Coordinates of C-alpha atoms in Angstrom, one line a residue:
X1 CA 27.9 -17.2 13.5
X2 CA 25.8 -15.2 10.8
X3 CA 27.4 -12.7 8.8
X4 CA 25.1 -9.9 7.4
X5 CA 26.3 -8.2 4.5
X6 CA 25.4 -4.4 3.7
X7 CA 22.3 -4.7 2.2
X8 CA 20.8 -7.4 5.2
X9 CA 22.1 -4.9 7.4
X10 CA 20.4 -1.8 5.5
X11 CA 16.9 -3.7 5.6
X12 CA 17.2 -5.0 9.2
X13 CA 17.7 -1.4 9.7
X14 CA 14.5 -0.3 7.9
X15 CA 12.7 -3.1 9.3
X16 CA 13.5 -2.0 13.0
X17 CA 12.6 1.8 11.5
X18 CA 9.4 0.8 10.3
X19 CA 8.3 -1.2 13.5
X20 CA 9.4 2.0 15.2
X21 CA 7.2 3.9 13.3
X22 CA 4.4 2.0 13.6
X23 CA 4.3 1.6 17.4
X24 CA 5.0 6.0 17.4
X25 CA 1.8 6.1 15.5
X26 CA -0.1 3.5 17.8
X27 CA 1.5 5.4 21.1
X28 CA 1.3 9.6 20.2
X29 CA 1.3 10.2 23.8
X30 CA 4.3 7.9 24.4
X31 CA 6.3 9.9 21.6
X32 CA 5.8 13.4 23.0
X33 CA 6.5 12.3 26.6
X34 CA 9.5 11.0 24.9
X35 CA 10.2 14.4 23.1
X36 CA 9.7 16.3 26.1
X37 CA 12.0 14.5 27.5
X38 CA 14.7 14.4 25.2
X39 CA 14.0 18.3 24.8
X40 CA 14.7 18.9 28.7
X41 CA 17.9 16.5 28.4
X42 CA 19.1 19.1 25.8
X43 CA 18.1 22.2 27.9
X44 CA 19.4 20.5 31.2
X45 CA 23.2 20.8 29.6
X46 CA 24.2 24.2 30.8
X47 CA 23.0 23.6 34.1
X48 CA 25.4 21.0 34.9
X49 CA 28.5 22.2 33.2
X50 CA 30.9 24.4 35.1
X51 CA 29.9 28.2 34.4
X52 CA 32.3 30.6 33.2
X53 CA 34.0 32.8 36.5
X54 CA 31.8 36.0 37.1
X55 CA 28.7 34.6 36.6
X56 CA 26.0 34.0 38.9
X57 CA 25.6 30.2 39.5
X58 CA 22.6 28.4 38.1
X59 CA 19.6 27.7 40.4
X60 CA 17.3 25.3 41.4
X61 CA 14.8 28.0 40.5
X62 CA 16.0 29.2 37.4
X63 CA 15.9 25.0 36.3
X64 CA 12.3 24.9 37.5
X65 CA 11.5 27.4 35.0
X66 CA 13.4 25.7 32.3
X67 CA 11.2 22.7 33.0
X68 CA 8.1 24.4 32.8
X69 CA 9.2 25.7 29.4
X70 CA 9.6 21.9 28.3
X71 CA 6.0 20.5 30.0
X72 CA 3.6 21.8 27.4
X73 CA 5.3 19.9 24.8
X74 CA 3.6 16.7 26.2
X75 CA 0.1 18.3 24.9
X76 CA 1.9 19.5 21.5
X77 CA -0.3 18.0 19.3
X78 CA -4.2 18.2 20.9
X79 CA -3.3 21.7 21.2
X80 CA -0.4 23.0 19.4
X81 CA -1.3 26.6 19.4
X82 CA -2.0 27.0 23.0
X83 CA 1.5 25.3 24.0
X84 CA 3.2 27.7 21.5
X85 CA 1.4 30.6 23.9
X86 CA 2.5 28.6 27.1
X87 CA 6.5 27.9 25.8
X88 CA 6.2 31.5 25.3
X89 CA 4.9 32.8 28.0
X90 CA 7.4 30.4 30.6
X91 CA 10.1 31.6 28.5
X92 CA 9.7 35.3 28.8
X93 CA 9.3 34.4 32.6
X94 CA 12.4 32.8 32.4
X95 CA 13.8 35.9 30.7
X96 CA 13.1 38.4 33.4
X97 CA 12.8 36.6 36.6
X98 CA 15.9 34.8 36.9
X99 CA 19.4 34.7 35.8
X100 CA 19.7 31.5 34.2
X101 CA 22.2 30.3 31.8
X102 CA 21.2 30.5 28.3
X103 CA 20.4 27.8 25.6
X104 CA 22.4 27.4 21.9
X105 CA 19.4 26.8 20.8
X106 CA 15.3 27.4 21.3
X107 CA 14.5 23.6 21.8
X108 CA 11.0 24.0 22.6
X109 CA 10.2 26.9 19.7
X110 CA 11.4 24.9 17.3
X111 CA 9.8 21.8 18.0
X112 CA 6.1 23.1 18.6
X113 CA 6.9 25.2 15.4
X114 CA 7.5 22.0 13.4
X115 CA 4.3 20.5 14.9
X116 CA 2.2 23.5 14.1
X117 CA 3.4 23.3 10.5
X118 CA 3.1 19.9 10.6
X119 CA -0.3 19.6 12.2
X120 CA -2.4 22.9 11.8
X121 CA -5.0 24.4 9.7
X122 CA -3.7 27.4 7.5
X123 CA -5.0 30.2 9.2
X124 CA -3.3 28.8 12.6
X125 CA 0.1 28.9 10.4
X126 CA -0.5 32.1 9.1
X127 CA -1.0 33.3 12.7
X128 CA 2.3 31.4 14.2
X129 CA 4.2 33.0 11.3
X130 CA 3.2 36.2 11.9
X131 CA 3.5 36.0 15.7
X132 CA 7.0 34.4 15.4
X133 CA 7.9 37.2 13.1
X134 CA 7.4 39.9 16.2
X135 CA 8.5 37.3 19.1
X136 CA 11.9 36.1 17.2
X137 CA 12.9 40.3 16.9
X138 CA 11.8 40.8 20.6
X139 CA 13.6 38.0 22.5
X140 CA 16.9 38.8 20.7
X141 CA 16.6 42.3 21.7
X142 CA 15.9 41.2 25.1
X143 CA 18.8 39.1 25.1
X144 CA 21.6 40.0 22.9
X145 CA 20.2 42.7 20.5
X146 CA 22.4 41.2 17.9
X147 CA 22.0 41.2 14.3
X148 CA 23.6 37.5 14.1
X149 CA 21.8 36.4 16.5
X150 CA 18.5 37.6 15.1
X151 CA 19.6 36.0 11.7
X152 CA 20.6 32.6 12.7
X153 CA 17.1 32.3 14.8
X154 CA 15.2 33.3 12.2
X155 CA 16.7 31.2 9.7
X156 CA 16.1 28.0 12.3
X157 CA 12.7 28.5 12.7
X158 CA 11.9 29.1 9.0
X159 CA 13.8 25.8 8.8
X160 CA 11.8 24.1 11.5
X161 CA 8.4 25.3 9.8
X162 CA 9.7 24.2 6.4
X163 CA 9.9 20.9 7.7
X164 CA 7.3 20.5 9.0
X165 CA 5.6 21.2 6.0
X166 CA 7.5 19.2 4.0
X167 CA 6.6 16.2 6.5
X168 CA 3.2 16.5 6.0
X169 CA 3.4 16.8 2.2
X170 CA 5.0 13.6 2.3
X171 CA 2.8 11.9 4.6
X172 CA -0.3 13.4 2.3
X173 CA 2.2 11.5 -0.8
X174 CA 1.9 7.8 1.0
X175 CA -1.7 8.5 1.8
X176 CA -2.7 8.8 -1.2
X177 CA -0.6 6.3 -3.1
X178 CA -1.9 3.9 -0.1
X179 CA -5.4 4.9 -1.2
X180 CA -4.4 4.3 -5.2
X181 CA -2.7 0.8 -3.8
X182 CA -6.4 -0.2 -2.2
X183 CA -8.0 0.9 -5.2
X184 CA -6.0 -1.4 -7.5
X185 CA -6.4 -4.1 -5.1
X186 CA -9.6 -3.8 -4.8
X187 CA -10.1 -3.5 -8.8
X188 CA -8.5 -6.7 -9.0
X189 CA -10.0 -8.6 -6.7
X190 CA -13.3 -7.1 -8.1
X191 CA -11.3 -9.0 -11.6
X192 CA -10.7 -12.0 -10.5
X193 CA -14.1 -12.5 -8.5
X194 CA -15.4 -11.6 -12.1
X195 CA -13.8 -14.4 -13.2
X196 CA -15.0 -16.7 -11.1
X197 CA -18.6 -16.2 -11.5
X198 CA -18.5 -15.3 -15.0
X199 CA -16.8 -19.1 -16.2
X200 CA -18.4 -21.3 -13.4
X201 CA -22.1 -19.3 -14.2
X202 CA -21.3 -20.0 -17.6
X203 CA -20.8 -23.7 -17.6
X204 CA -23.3 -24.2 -14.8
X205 CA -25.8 -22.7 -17.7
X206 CA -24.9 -25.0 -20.1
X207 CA -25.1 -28.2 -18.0
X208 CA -28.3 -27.1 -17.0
X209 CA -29.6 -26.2 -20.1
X210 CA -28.8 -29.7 -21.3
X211 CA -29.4 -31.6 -18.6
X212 CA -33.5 -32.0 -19.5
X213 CA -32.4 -33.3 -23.1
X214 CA -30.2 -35.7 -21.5
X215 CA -32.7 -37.1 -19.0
X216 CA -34.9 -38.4 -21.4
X217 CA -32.4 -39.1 -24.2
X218 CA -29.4 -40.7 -22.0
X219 CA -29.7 -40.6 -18.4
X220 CA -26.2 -41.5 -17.7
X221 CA -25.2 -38.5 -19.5
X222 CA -27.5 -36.4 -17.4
X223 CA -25.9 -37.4 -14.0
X224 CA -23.0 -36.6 -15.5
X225 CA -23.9 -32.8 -16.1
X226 CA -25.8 -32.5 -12.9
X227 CA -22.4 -34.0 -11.4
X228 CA -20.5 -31.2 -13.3
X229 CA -22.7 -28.2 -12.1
X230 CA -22.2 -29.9 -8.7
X231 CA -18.5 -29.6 -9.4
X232 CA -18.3 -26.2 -11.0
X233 CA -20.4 -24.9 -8.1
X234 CA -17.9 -26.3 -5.4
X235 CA -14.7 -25.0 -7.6
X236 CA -16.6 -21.4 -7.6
X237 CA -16.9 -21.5 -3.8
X238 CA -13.7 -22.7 -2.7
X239 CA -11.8 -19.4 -4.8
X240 CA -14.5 -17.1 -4.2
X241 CA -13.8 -17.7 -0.5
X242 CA -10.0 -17.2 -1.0
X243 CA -11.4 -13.8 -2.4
X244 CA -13.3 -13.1 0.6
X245 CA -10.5 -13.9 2.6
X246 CA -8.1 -10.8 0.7
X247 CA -10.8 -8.5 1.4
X248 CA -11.1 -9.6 5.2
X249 CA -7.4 -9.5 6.1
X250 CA -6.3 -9.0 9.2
X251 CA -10.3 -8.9 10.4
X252 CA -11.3 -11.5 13.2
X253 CA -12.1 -14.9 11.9
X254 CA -10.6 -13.7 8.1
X255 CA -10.1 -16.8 5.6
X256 CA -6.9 -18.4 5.5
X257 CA -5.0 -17.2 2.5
X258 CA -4.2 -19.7 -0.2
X259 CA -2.2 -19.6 -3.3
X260 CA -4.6 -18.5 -6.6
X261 CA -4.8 -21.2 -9.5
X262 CA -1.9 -21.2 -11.9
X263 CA -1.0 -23.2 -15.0
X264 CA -0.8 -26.5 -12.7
X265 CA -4.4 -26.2 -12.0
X266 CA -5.4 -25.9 -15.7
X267 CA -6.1 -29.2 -17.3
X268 CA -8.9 -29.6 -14.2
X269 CA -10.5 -26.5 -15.9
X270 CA -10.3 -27.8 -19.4
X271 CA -11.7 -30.9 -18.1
X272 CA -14.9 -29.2 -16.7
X273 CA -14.8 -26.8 -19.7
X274 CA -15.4 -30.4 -21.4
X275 CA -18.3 -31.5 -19.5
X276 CA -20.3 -29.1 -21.2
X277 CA -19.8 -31.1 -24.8
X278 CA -16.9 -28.8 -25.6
X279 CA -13.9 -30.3 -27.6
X280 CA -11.0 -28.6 -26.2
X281 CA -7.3 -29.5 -26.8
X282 CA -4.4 -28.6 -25.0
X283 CA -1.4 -27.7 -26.8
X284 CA 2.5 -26.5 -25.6
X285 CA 5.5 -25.4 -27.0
X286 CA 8.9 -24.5 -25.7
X287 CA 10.9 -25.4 -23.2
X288 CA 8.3 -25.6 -20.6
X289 CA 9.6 -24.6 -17.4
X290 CA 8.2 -23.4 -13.6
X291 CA 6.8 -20.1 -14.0
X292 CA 6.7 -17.4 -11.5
X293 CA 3.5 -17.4 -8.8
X294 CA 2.2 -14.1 -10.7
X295 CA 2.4 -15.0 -14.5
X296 CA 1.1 -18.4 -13.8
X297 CA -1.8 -16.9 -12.1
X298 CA -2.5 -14.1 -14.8
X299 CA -2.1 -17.1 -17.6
X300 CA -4.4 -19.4 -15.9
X301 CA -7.2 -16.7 -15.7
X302 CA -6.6 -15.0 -19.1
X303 CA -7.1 -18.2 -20.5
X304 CA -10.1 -19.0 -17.8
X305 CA -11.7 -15.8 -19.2
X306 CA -11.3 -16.9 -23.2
X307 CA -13.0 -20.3 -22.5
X308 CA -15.7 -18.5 -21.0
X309 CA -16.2 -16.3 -23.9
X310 CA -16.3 -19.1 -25.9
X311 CA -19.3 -20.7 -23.9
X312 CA -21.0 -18.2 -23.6
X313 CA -20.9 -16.2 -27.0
X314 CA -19.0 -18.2 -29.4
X315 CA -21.3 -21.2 -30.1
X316 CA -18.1 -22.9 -30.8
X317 CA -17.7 -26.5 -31.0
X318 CA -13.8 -27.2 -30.8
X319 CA -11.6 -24.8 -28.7
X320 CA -7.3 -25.1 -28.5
X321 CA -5.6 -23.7 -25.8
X322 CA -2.0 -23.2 -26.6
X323 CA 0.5 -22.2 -24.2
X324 CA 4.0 -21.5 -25.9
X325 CA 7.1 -20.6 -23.6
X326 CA 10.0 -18.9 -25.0
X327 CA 13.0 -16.7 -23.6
X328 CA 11.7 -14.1 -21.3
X329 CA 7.8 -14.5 -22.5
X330 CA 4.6 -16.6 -22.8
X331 CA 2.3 -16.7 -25.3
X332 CA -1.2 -17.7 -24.6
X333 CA -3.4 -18.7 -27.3
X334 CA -7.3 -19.8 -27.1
X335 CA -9.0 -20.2 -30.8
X336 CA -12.0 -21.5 -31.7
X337 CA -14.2 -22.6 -34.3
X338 CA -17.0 -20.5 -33.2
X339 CA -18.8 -17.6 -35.0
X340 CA -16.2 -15.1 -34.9
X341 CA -15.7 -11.5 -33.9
X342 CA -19.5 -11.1 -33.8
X343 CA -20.4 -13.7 -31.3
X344 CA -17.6 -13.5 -29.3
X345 CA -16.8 -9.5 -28.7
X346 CA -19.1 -8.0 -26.2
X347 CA -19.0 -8.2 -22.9
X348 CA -16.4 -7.1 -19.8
X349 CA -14.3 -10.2 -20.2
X350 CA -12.1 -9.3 -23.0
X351 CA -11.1 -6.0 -22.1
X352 CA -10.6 -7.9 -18.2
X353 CA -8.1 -9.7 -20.5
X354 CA -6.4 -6.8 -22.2
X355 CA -6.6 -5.4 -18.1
X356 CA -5.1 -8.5 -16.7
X357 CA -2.3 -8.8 -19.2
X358 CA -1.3 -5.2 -19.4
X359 CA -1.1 -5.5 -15.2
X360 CA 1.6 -7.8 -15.6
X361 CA 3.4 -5.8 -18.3
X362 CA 2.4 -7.6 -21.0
X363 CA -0.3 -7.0 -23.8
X364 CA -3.8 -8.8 -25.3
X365 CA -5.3 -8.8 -28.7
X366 CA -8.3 -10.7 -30.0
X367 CA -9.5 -10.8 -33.7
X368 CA -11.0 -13.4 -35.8
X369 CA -8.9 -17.2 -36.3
X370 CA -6.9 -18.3 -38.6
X371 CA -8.3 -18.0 -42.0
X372 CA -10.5 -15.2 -40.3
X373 CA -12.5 -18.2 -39.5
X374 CA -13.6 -18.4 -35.6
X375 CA -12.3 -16.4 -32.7
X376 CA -8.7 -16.5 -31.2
X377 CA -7.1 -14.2 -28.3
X378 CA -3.6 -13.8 -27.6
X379 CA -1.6 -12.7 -25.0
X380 CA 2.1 -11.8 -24.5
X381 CA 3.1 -12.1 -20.7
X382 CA 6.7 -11.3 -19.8
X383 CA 8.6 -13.6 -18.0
X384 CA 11.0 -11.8 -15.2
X385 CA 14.2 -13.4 -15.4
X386 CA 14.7 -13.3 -11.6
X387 CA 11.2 -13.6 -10.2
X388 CA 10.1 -15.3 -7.4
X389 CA 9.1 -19.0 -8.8
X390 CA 6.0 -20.7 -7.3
X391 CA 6.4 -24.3 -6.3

């Protein structure tokens, strides 16, 4: 037996809601055959209760007309307007032709209302408003001719049409913070493809570059490099298709999704950041623990970027990559020995790094090395205290 506690019940609740929702937007014509129906279950109620003595008993005709009252609904949304005319017209029918028992409320009004407000251009709004604001007087003084009467159906179809307008201000809301989530996803995929180009180009370069020298100087050496580029070239392939993959979700034949590098994967990318004839050391402090899926991933390319930087600007020949865990924070640290602020400040990859850090709420600064001597970056990335750790 599995006990559910309040909040497992609130989000099976939501859950259901949401696949409720989803389906209603997949199935329109479903949902206002549904409405329609639930509208003429509402208007169907005086029928079958027992009428007061003195009154003339409900008909078969007079129910007919109901129901034709209720059919335009199905078409509510393709043409709201027009089945605002038709509810109107039935009813008035309704009205004058037969003596049928009376509703506590104007189902059908109010929900074509709410779609109008919910659905229409402006001028159509204006134009129900100012029709319902000579229809609402007219029907009461048909029926009743009473100033409560009048009030209370005013005030329920203002409320009907408020509503609706407050429906599709928040449906405007999720589209556009679903736009500003694509954007962002997009921006950093466009980041970490970036990335991968930028630091696998880079060493690629460098291999190549040497790889002449080496063939006539040591040939061993040269099948090393060409070996590397091969390497490099494969590595760049393999992520760049789990990039792909992101942007063709849920497309036929999309990549499978795999989990992005983290600090696990990092001494293979010192060791090819080697193969180009860098010294690099590895250095870490702390009580080194697991880290959660998202800061390792942002550590891994913040310090993927630096070593880039540093082959490709900083003329550097000795790099340390220091990683030092505390409470609650990491520290990332790549220095060189390189040429300093001047060689190793242009470009889109450090401010990706001040981008990447300040995504995961933490910040980036780069300056010159100890002793103002090379080129060092730093980054502060928190550690949440109760994220989700990767295995």
């Amino acid at each position: 037996m599995v006990i559910r506690g309040p909040g497992g019940i609130r989000a099976d609740v939501r859950g259901r809601w949401e696949r409720a929702r989803v389906w209603g937007a997949a199935n329109p014509w479903a949902v206002d055959v549904g409405i329609a129906l639930l509208v003429q279950a509402a208007m169907t109620m005086p029928f079958v209760v027992p009428r007061a003595p003195g009154l003339e008993p409900a008909t078969w005709a007079a129910y007919g007309l109901t129901t034709l009252t209720v059919l335009p609904l199905v078409w509510r949304r393709r043409a709201p307007v027009a089945v605002l005319l038709a509810i109107m017209a039935a009813s008035a029918l309704y009205k004058v032709a037969v003596e049928g028992p009376g509703q506590p409320l104007p189902y059908t009004g109010l929900v074509i209302v709410y779609t109008i407000a919910l659905l229409s251009s402006p001028w159509k709004r204006l134009a129900t408003a100012g029709l319902m604001l000579v229809a609402v007087p007219v029907s009461v003084w048909l029926n009743t001719q009473s100033v409560r009467e009048l009030t209370f159906s005013l005030f329920v179809f203002v409320a009907a049409y408020v509503f609706g307008r407050l429906q599709d201000a928040r449906q405007r809301a999720h589209l556009i913070e679903a736009e500003r989530a694509a954007a962002r996803e997009r921006a950093r995929i466009a980041r970490e493809m970036h990335d991968i180009l930028s630091h696998a180009v880079s060493l690629m370069i460098v291999q190549a570059e040497a790889g002449p020298v080496a063939v006539r100087a040591a040939p061993e050496r040269a099948e090393a490099a060409f070996e590397a580029i091969s390497e490099t070239g494969r590595e760049a392939m393999t992520q760049l298709r789990q990039m792909l993959g992101l942007l063709r979700e849920g497309s036929e034949g999309a990549a499978p999704k795999e989990p992005q590098p983290d600090l696990a994967a990092l001494p293979e990318l010192l060791a090819r950041v080697r193969s180009s004839g860098l010294d690099v050391s590895y250095v870490t402090e702390g009580g080194v623990r697991a880290l959660p899926t998202a800061t390792g991933a942002h550590a891994y390319r913040i310090v993927q970027e630096a070593l880039t930087n540093v082959v490709k600007h900083a003329a550097a020949r000795t790099v340390e990559v220091r990683l030092a865990h505390a409470d609650g924070v990491l520290r990332v640290t790549v220095t060189d020995d390189g040429r300093g602020p001047q060689g190793g400040s242009g470009g889109h990859g450090l401010v990706g790094i001040r981008e990447r850090a300040a995504a995961h709420g933490g910040s980036a600064t780069t300056g010159p090395g100890p002793g103002g001597r090379g080129f060092e970056v730093r980054a502060l990335l928190p550690v949440p205290r109760t994220a989700e750790v990767g295995t």
